[in-house]
Amino acid sequence: MTVGMECKEGALVVRPRGELDLGVADELRNKMERALDENPVRHLVINLENVSFIDSSGLGVILGRYKKVAMSGGRVSLVKASPQVRKVMEMSGLLRIMKEFASEEEALKSFHNGGGAA
Amino acid sequence: MKAKNSTKIEFLSVPANVAFIRVVVAAFASQLDFTLNDLEEIKVAVSEAVTNAIIHGYDGSQDKTVRVKATILDNLLEVEVEDEGKGIEDLKKALQPSYSTDPERMGLGFVFMQSFMDNLHVDSTPGGGTKVLMRKSPNSCLPRTVVEH
């Protein structure tokens, strides 16, 4: 698993690649935590285009970061989940609290429009 | 039903093995007429069971043993995941969605196992380890059940 990260328009954009399970959860969590702490961002975009597998360990990392961002009034958006990844996220209820977008651009725009409310 | 094929794997409770084992079980399962979707679901269910053994059964210790047995009987896959860890105190509670003893986790392991497999059977006693048995059939019309002991 590798994870690309970029600050864009006041949001942290995270692009994990590979499988998000127990084996990589700590690494992903630590990297995201550090990026959120070190950068003056309010919102979080998670681009799941290159995530080929997710289970409850991976979901837990996303939920944990959602809680952190939401506590300071920020929002978390998801982009381009594959059908299987999407199915797992939907079953977990995470899609009820995080909006999905077809692209990073749309997700970033939604933060400024005040749209994408949970 | 007589077993047509079976495999047993024993491995250390190392997180990297979660990925290894789900791929092994899915590869084994592909001997049956499962769709790619089914195999993806089996991978999630197996990941959840093995993850539970490591983080709950063994509290994250990486030098313990987890055993997985996969069996093909007629048109049925059976997967057993077993640990000799601390066992489940309150099984009824543990099977409830969103119940977790860890604030960073979602408490959805059993929910995914139950949803993605046709049935789930959990045997566990405090101090006596845990055995999770899951079954799935291709093109399944088996009723979904959860049985607890």
Tab-separated table of C-alpha atoms in Angstrom:
chain	number	residue	atom	x	y	z
A	1	MET	CA	0.000	0.000	0.000
A	2	THR	CA	1.237	3.447	-0.857
A	3	VAL	CA	-0.565	6.695	-0.229
A	4	GLY	CA	-0.218	9.925	-2.150
A	5	MET	CA	-1.251	13.093	-0.386
A	6	GLU	CA	-1.729	16.649	-1.525
A	7	CYS	CA	-3.107	19.846	-0.043
A	8	LYS	CA	-5.561	21.419	-2.445
A	9	GLU	CA	-7.927	24.325	-1.882
A	10	GLY	CA	-7.955	23.980	1.881
A	11	ALA	CA	-8.457	20.238	1.852
A	12	LEU	CA	-6.180	17.264	2.268
A	13	VAL	CA	-6.521	14.913	-0.687
A	14	VAL	CA	-5.458	11.362	0.134
A	15	ARG	CA	-4.914	8.749	-2.581
A	16	PRO	CA	-4.223	5.317	-1.133
A	17	ARG	CA	-3.241	2.540	-3.542
A	18	GLY	CA	-3.694	-1.157	-2.915
A	19	GLU	CA	-5.538	-3.088	-0.233
A	20	LEU	CA	-6.730	-1.453	2.982
A	21	ASP	CA	-6.769	-4.118	5.670
A	22	LEU	CA	-5.188	-4.839	9.072
A	23	GLY	CA	-1.761	-5.159	7.472
A	24	VAL	CA	-1.677	-1.511	6.370
A	25	ALA	CA	-4.186	0.194	8.675
A	26	ASP	CA	-1.627	1.547	11.136
A	27	GLU	CA	0.573	2.935	8.381
A	28	LEU	CA	-2.363	4.638	6.655
A	29	ARG	CA	-3.693	5.996	9.929
A	30	ASN	CA	-0.319	7.415	10.964
A	31	LYS	CA	0.356	9.044	7.614
A	32	MET	CA	-3.086	10.651	7.493
A	33	GLU	CA	-2.884	11.807	11.106
A	34	ARG	CA	0.488	13.396	10.502
A	35	ALA	CA	-0.696	15.154	7.346
A	36	LEU	CA	-3.809	16.456	9.093
A	37	ASP	CA	-1.748	17.708	12.037
A	38	GLU	CA	0.948	19.343	9.928
A	39	ASN	CA	-1.249	21.105	7.404
A	40	PRO	CA	-3.822	23.866	7.883
A	41	VAL	CA	-6.621	21.979	6.153
A	42	ARG	CA	-10.252	21.833	7.085
A	43	HIS	CA	-11.636	19.121	4.827
A	44	LEU	CA	-10.560	15.702	3.652
A	45	VAL	CA	-10.988	14.007	0.278
A	46	ILE	CA	-10.256	10.291	0.030
A	47	ASN	CA	-9.738	9.105	-3.540
A	48	LEU	CA	-10.421	5.367	-3.614
A	49	GLU	CA	-9.823	4.841	-7.333
A	50	ASN	CA	-6.740	2.684	-6.737
A	51	VAL	CA	-8.047	0.820	-3.710
A	52	SER	CA	-8.650	-2.760	-4.730
A	53	PHE	CA	-9.827	-4.096	-1.378
A	54	ILE	CA	-11.213	-2.772	1.886
A	55	ASP	CA	-12.477	-4.461	5.023
A	56	SER	CA	-13.509	-3.185	8.439
A	57	SER	CA	-9.897	-2.390	9.381
A	58	GLY	CA	-9.601	-0.020	6.416
A	59	LEU	CA	-13.046	1.404	7.127
A	60	GLY	CA	-11.994	2.016	10.724
A	61	VAL	CA	-9.099	4.207	9.584
A	62	ILE	CA	-11.472	6.260	7.420
A	63	LEU	CA	-14.030	6.566	10.196
A	64	GLY	CA	-11.361	7.599	12.704
A	65	ARG	CA	-10.138	10.371	10.427
A	66	TYR	CA	-13.735	11.431	9.728
A	67	LYS	CA	-14.315	11.867	13.460
A	68	LYS	CA	-11.195	13.989	13.767
A	69	VAL	CA	-12.078	16.225	10.799
A	70	ALA	CA	-15.753	16.525	11.747
A	71	MET	CA	-14.848	17.582	15.270
A	72	SER	CA	-13.246	20.720	13.872
A	73	GLY	CA	-16.216	21.366	11.603
A	74	GLY	CA	-14.689	19.864	8.463
A	75	ARG	CA	-16.161	17.420	5.954
A	76	VAL	CA	-14.909	14.206	4.408
A	77	SER	CA	-15.694	13.219	0.844
A	78	LEU	CA	-15.057	9.996	-1.037
A	79	VAL	CA	-14.142	9.711	-4.684
A	80	LYS	CA	-14.315	6.861	-7.227
A	81	ALA	CA	-14.864	3.780	-5.070
A	82	SER	CA	-14.967	0.570	-7.122
A	83	PRO	CA	-18.246	-1.417	-6.939
A	84	GLN	CA	-16.908	-3.912	-4.394
A	85	VAL	CA	-15.297	-1.230	-2.206
A	86	ARG	CA	-18.485	0.784	-2.470
A	87	LYS	CA	-20.587	-2.214	-1.409
A	88	VAL	CA	-18.520	-2.680	1.742
A	89	MET	CA	-18.644	1.041	2.559
A	90	GLU	CA	-22.374	1.152	2.039
A	91	MET	CA	-22.936	-1.815	4.344
A	92	SER	CA	-20.910	-0.112	7.052
A	93	GLY	CA	-23.095	2.990	6.939
A	94	LEU	CA	-20.139	5.240	6.104
A	95	LEU	CA	-21.890	6.471	2.966
A	96	ARG	CA	-24.564	7.982	5.150
A	97	ILE	CA	-22.051	10.330	6.736
A	98	MET	CA	-19.677	10.931	3.843
A	99	LYS	CA	-20.669	12.081	0.382
A	100	GLU	CA	-19.376	10.493	-2.783
A	101	PHE	CA	-18.219	12.317	-5.868
A	102	ALA	CA	-17.086	11.263	-9.315
A	103	SER	CA	-13.910	13.331	-9.155
A	104	GLU	CA	-11.605	15.155	-6.746
A	105	GLU	CA	-12.570	18.433	-8.434
A	106	GLU	CA	-16.255	17.932	-7.700
A	107	ALA	CA	-15.502	16.929	-4.122
A	108	LEU	CA	-13.350	20.016	-3.575
A	109	LYS	CA	-15.971	22.263	-5.182
A	110	SER	CA	-18.644	20.898	-2.858
A	111	PHE	CA	-16.756	22.092	0.186
A	112	HIS	CA	-16.888	25.644	-1.058
A	113	ASN	CA	-20.493	25.513	-2.217
A	114	GLY	CA	-21.590	24.425	1.234
A	115	GLY	CA	-22.952	21.339	-0.478
A	116	GLY	CA	-22.033	17.782	0.353
A	117	ALA	CA	-23.674	18.035	3.744
A	118	ALA	CA	-23.957	14.701	5.531
B	1	MET	CA	-21.664	-34.629	2.785
B	2	LYS	CA	-18.260	-35.963	2.021
B	3	ALA	CA	-15.358	-33.553	1.561
B	4	LYS	CA	-14.234	-33.392	-2.033
B	5	ASN	CA	-11.212	-31.282	-1.210
B	6	SER	CA	-9.762	-29.554	1.813
B	7	THR	CA	-6.792	-27.543	2.897
B	8	LYS	CA	-5.459	-26.563	6.294
B	9	ILE	CA	-3.128	-23.664	6.871
B	10	GLU	CA	-1.440	-22.629	10.052
B	11	PHE	CA	0.188	-19.235	10.260
B	12	LEU	CA	1.461	-16.611	12.663
B	13	SER	CA	-0.892	-13.888	13.877
B	14	VAL	CA	0.949	-11.291	11.814
B	15	PRO	CA	-1.262	-8.627	10.154
B	16	ALA	CA	0.364	-9.152	6.761
B	17	ASN	CA	-1.039	-12.681	6.774
B	18	VAL	CA	-4.620	-11.413	6.554
B	19	ALA	CA	-4.066	-10.564	2.880
B	20	PHE	CA	-2.202	-13.788	2.230
B	21	ILE	CA	-4.933	-16.006	3.700
B	22	ARG	CA	-7.881	-14.324	2.008
B	23	VAL	CA	-6.217	-14.817	-1.365
B	24	VAL	CA	-5.443	-18.456	-0.570
B	25	VAL	CA	-9.021	-19.182	0.490
B	26	ALA	CA	-10.454	-17.358	-2.548
B	27	ALA	CA	-8.138	-19.316	-4.833
B	28	PHE	CA	-9.258	-22.541	-3.196
B	29	ALA	CA	-12.916	-21.487	-3.406
B	30	SER	CA	-12.617	-20.821	-7.125
B	31	GLN	CA	-12.808	-24.578	-7.640
B	32	LEU	CA	-16.541	-24.072	-7.149
B	33	ASP	CA	-18.750	-22.088	-9.473
B	34	PHE	CA	-18.498	-18.816	-7.545
B	35	THR	CA	-18.729	-15.516	-9.400
B	36	LEU	CA	-15.938	-12.942	-9.053
B	37	ASN	CA	-18.323	-11.033	-6.816
B	38	ASP	CA	-18.723	-14.082	-4.579
B	39	LEU	CA	-14.966	-14.479	-4.337
B	40	GLU	CA	-14.578	-10.820	-3.350
B	41	GLU	CA	-17.173	-11.333	-0.641
B	42	ILE	CA	-15.429	-14.466	0.597
B	43	LYS	CA	-12.189	-12.464	0.807
B	44	VAL	CA	-13.834	-9.871	3.049
B	45	ALA	CA	-15.410	-12.508	5.297
B	46	VAL	CA	-12.110	-14.351	5.681
B	47	SER	CA	-10.244	-11.089	6.336
B	48	GLU	CA	-12.686	-10.226	9.095
B	49	ALA	CA	-12.395	-13.612	10.780
B	50	VAL	CA	-8.605	-13.666	10.652
B	51	THR	CA	-8.392	-10.031	11.783
B	52	ASN	CA	-10.606	-10.872	14.765
B	53	ALA	CA	-8.356	-13.771	15.712
B	54	ILE	CA	-5.298	-11.511	15.654
B	55	ILE	CA	-6.562	-8.328	17.251
B	56	HIS	CA	-9.153	-9.754	19.617
B	57	GLY	CA	-8.217	-13.381	20.196
B	58	TYR	CA	-4.556	-12.573	20.622
B	59	ASP	CA	-4.800	-8.842	21.465
B	60	GLY	CA	-2.450	-8.046	18.606
B	61	SER	CA	0.333	-10.470	19.565
B	62	GLN	CA	2.179	-11.509	16.444
B	63	ASP	CA	3.736	-14.719	17.671
B	64	LYS	CA	0.595	-16.789	18.077
B	65	THR	CA	-0.981	-19.352	15.773
B	66	VAL	CA	-4.125	-18.999	13.694
B	67	ARG	CA	-5.538	-21.980	11.829
B	68	VAL	CA	-7.694	-21.848	8.755
B	69	LYS	CA	-9.352	-24.856	7.214
B	70	ALA	CA	-11.195	-24.642	3.919
B	71	THR	CA	-13.308	-27.527	2.699
B	72	ILE	CA	-15.264	-28.152	-0.457
B	73	LEU	CA	-18.239	-30.448	-0.055
B	74	ASP	CA	-20.469	-30.971	-3.079
B	75	ASN	CA	-21.580	-27.455	-3.921
B	76	LEU	CA	-20.522	-25.882	-0.652
B	77	LEU	CA	-17.489	-24.060	0.687
B	78	GLU	CA	-16.754	-24.267	4.384
B	79	VAL	CA	-14.167	-22.029	5.998
B	80	GLU	CA	-13.072	-22.457	9.573
B	81	VAL	CA	-10.907	-19.864	11.329
B	82	GLU	CA	-9.600	-20.873	14.693
B	83	ASP	CA	-7.483	-19.302	17.392
B	84	GLU	CA	-6.439	-20.307	20.906
B	85	GLY	CA	-6.826	-16.801	22.225
B	86	LYS	CA	-8.817	-15.213	24.998
B	87	GLY	CA	-12.249	-16.109	23.661
B	88	ILE	CA	-15.390	-14.008	23.628
B	89	GLU	CA	-16.877	-12.965	26.991
B	90	ASP	CA	-20.343	-12.146	25.758
B	91	LEU	CA	-21.027	-13.731	22.397
B	92	LYS	CA	-24.476	-12.247	21.997
B	93	LYS	CA	-23.060	-8.765	22.478
B	94	ALA	CA	-20.104	-9.426	20.194
B	95	LEU	CA	-22.431	-10.421	17.356
B	96	GLN	CA	-24.311	-7.132	17.553
B	97	PRO	CA	-23.477	-4.647	14.812
B	98	SER	CA	-21.251	-1.765	15.889
B	99	TYR	CA	-20.288	-3.434	19.155
B	100	SER	CA	-16.563	-3.153	19.598
B	101	THR	CA	-14.185	-3.251	22.535
B	102	ASP	CA	-11.900	-0.881	20.586
B	103	PRO	CA	-12.864	2.753	19.887
B	104	GLU	CA	-10.924	2.847	16.605
B	105	ARG	CA	-12.808	-0.094	15.166
B	106	MET	CA	-16.291	-0.292	13.769
B	107	GLY	CA	-17.515	-3.539	15.289
B	108	LEU	CA	-18.605	-4.834	11.904
B	109	GLY	CA	-16.530	-7.989	11.523
B	110	PHE	CA	-19.348	-10.403	12.273
B	111	VAL	CA	-21.828	-8.309	10.300
B	112	PHE	CA	-19.697	-8.653	7.176
B	113	MET	CA	-19.134	-12.361	7.773
B	114	GLN	CA	-22.854	-12.907	8.155
B	115	SER	CA	-23.802	-10.771	5.150
B	116	PHE	CA	-21.184	-12.124	2.792
B	117	MET	CA	-21.413	-15.789	3.703
B	118	ASP	CA	-24.530	-17.918	3.751
B	119	ASN	CA	-24.177	-18.877	7.344
B	120	LEU	CA	-21.953	-18.294	10.327
B	121	HIS	CA	-21.353	-20.410	13.403
B	122	VAL	CA	-19.259	-19.137	16.300
B	123	ASP	CA	-17.854	-21.311	19.065
B	124	SER	CA	-16.075	-19.449	21.811
B	125	THR	CA	-15.464	-19.609	25.513
B	126	PRO	CA	-13.506	-17.103	27.639
B	127	GLY	CA	-9.961	-18.400	27.872
B	128	GLY	CA	-10.788	-21.201	25.490
B	129	GLY	CA	-10.176	-19.756	22.053
B	130	THR	CA	-12.585	-19.078	19.235
B	131	LYS	CA	-13.666	-21.015	16.199
B	132	VAL	CA	-15.593	-19.330	13.410
B	133	LEU	CA	-17.221	-21.544	10.810
B	134	MET	CA	-18.634	-19.981	7.650
B	135	ARG	CA	-20.332	-21.553	4.685
B	136	LYS	CA	-21.154	-20.344	1.210
B	137	SER	CA	-22.631	-21.922	-1.878
B	138	PRO	CA	-22.502	-20.633	-5.422
B	139	ASN	CA	-25.892	-19.405	-6.729
B	140	SER	CA	-26.976	-19.781	-3.196
B	141	CYS	CA	-30.463	-20.353	-1.935
B	142	LEU	CA	-29.318	-21.337	1.553
B	143	PRO	CA	-31.155	-19.391	4.251
B	144	ARG	CA	-28.848	-17.006	6.101
B	145	THR	CA	-28.384	-18.014	9.722
B	146	VAL	CA	-26.133	-17.146	12.586
B	147	VAL	CA	-25.689	-19.754	15.238
B	148	GLU	CA	-24.024	-19.048	18.529
B	149	HIS	CA	-22.800	-21.298	21.265
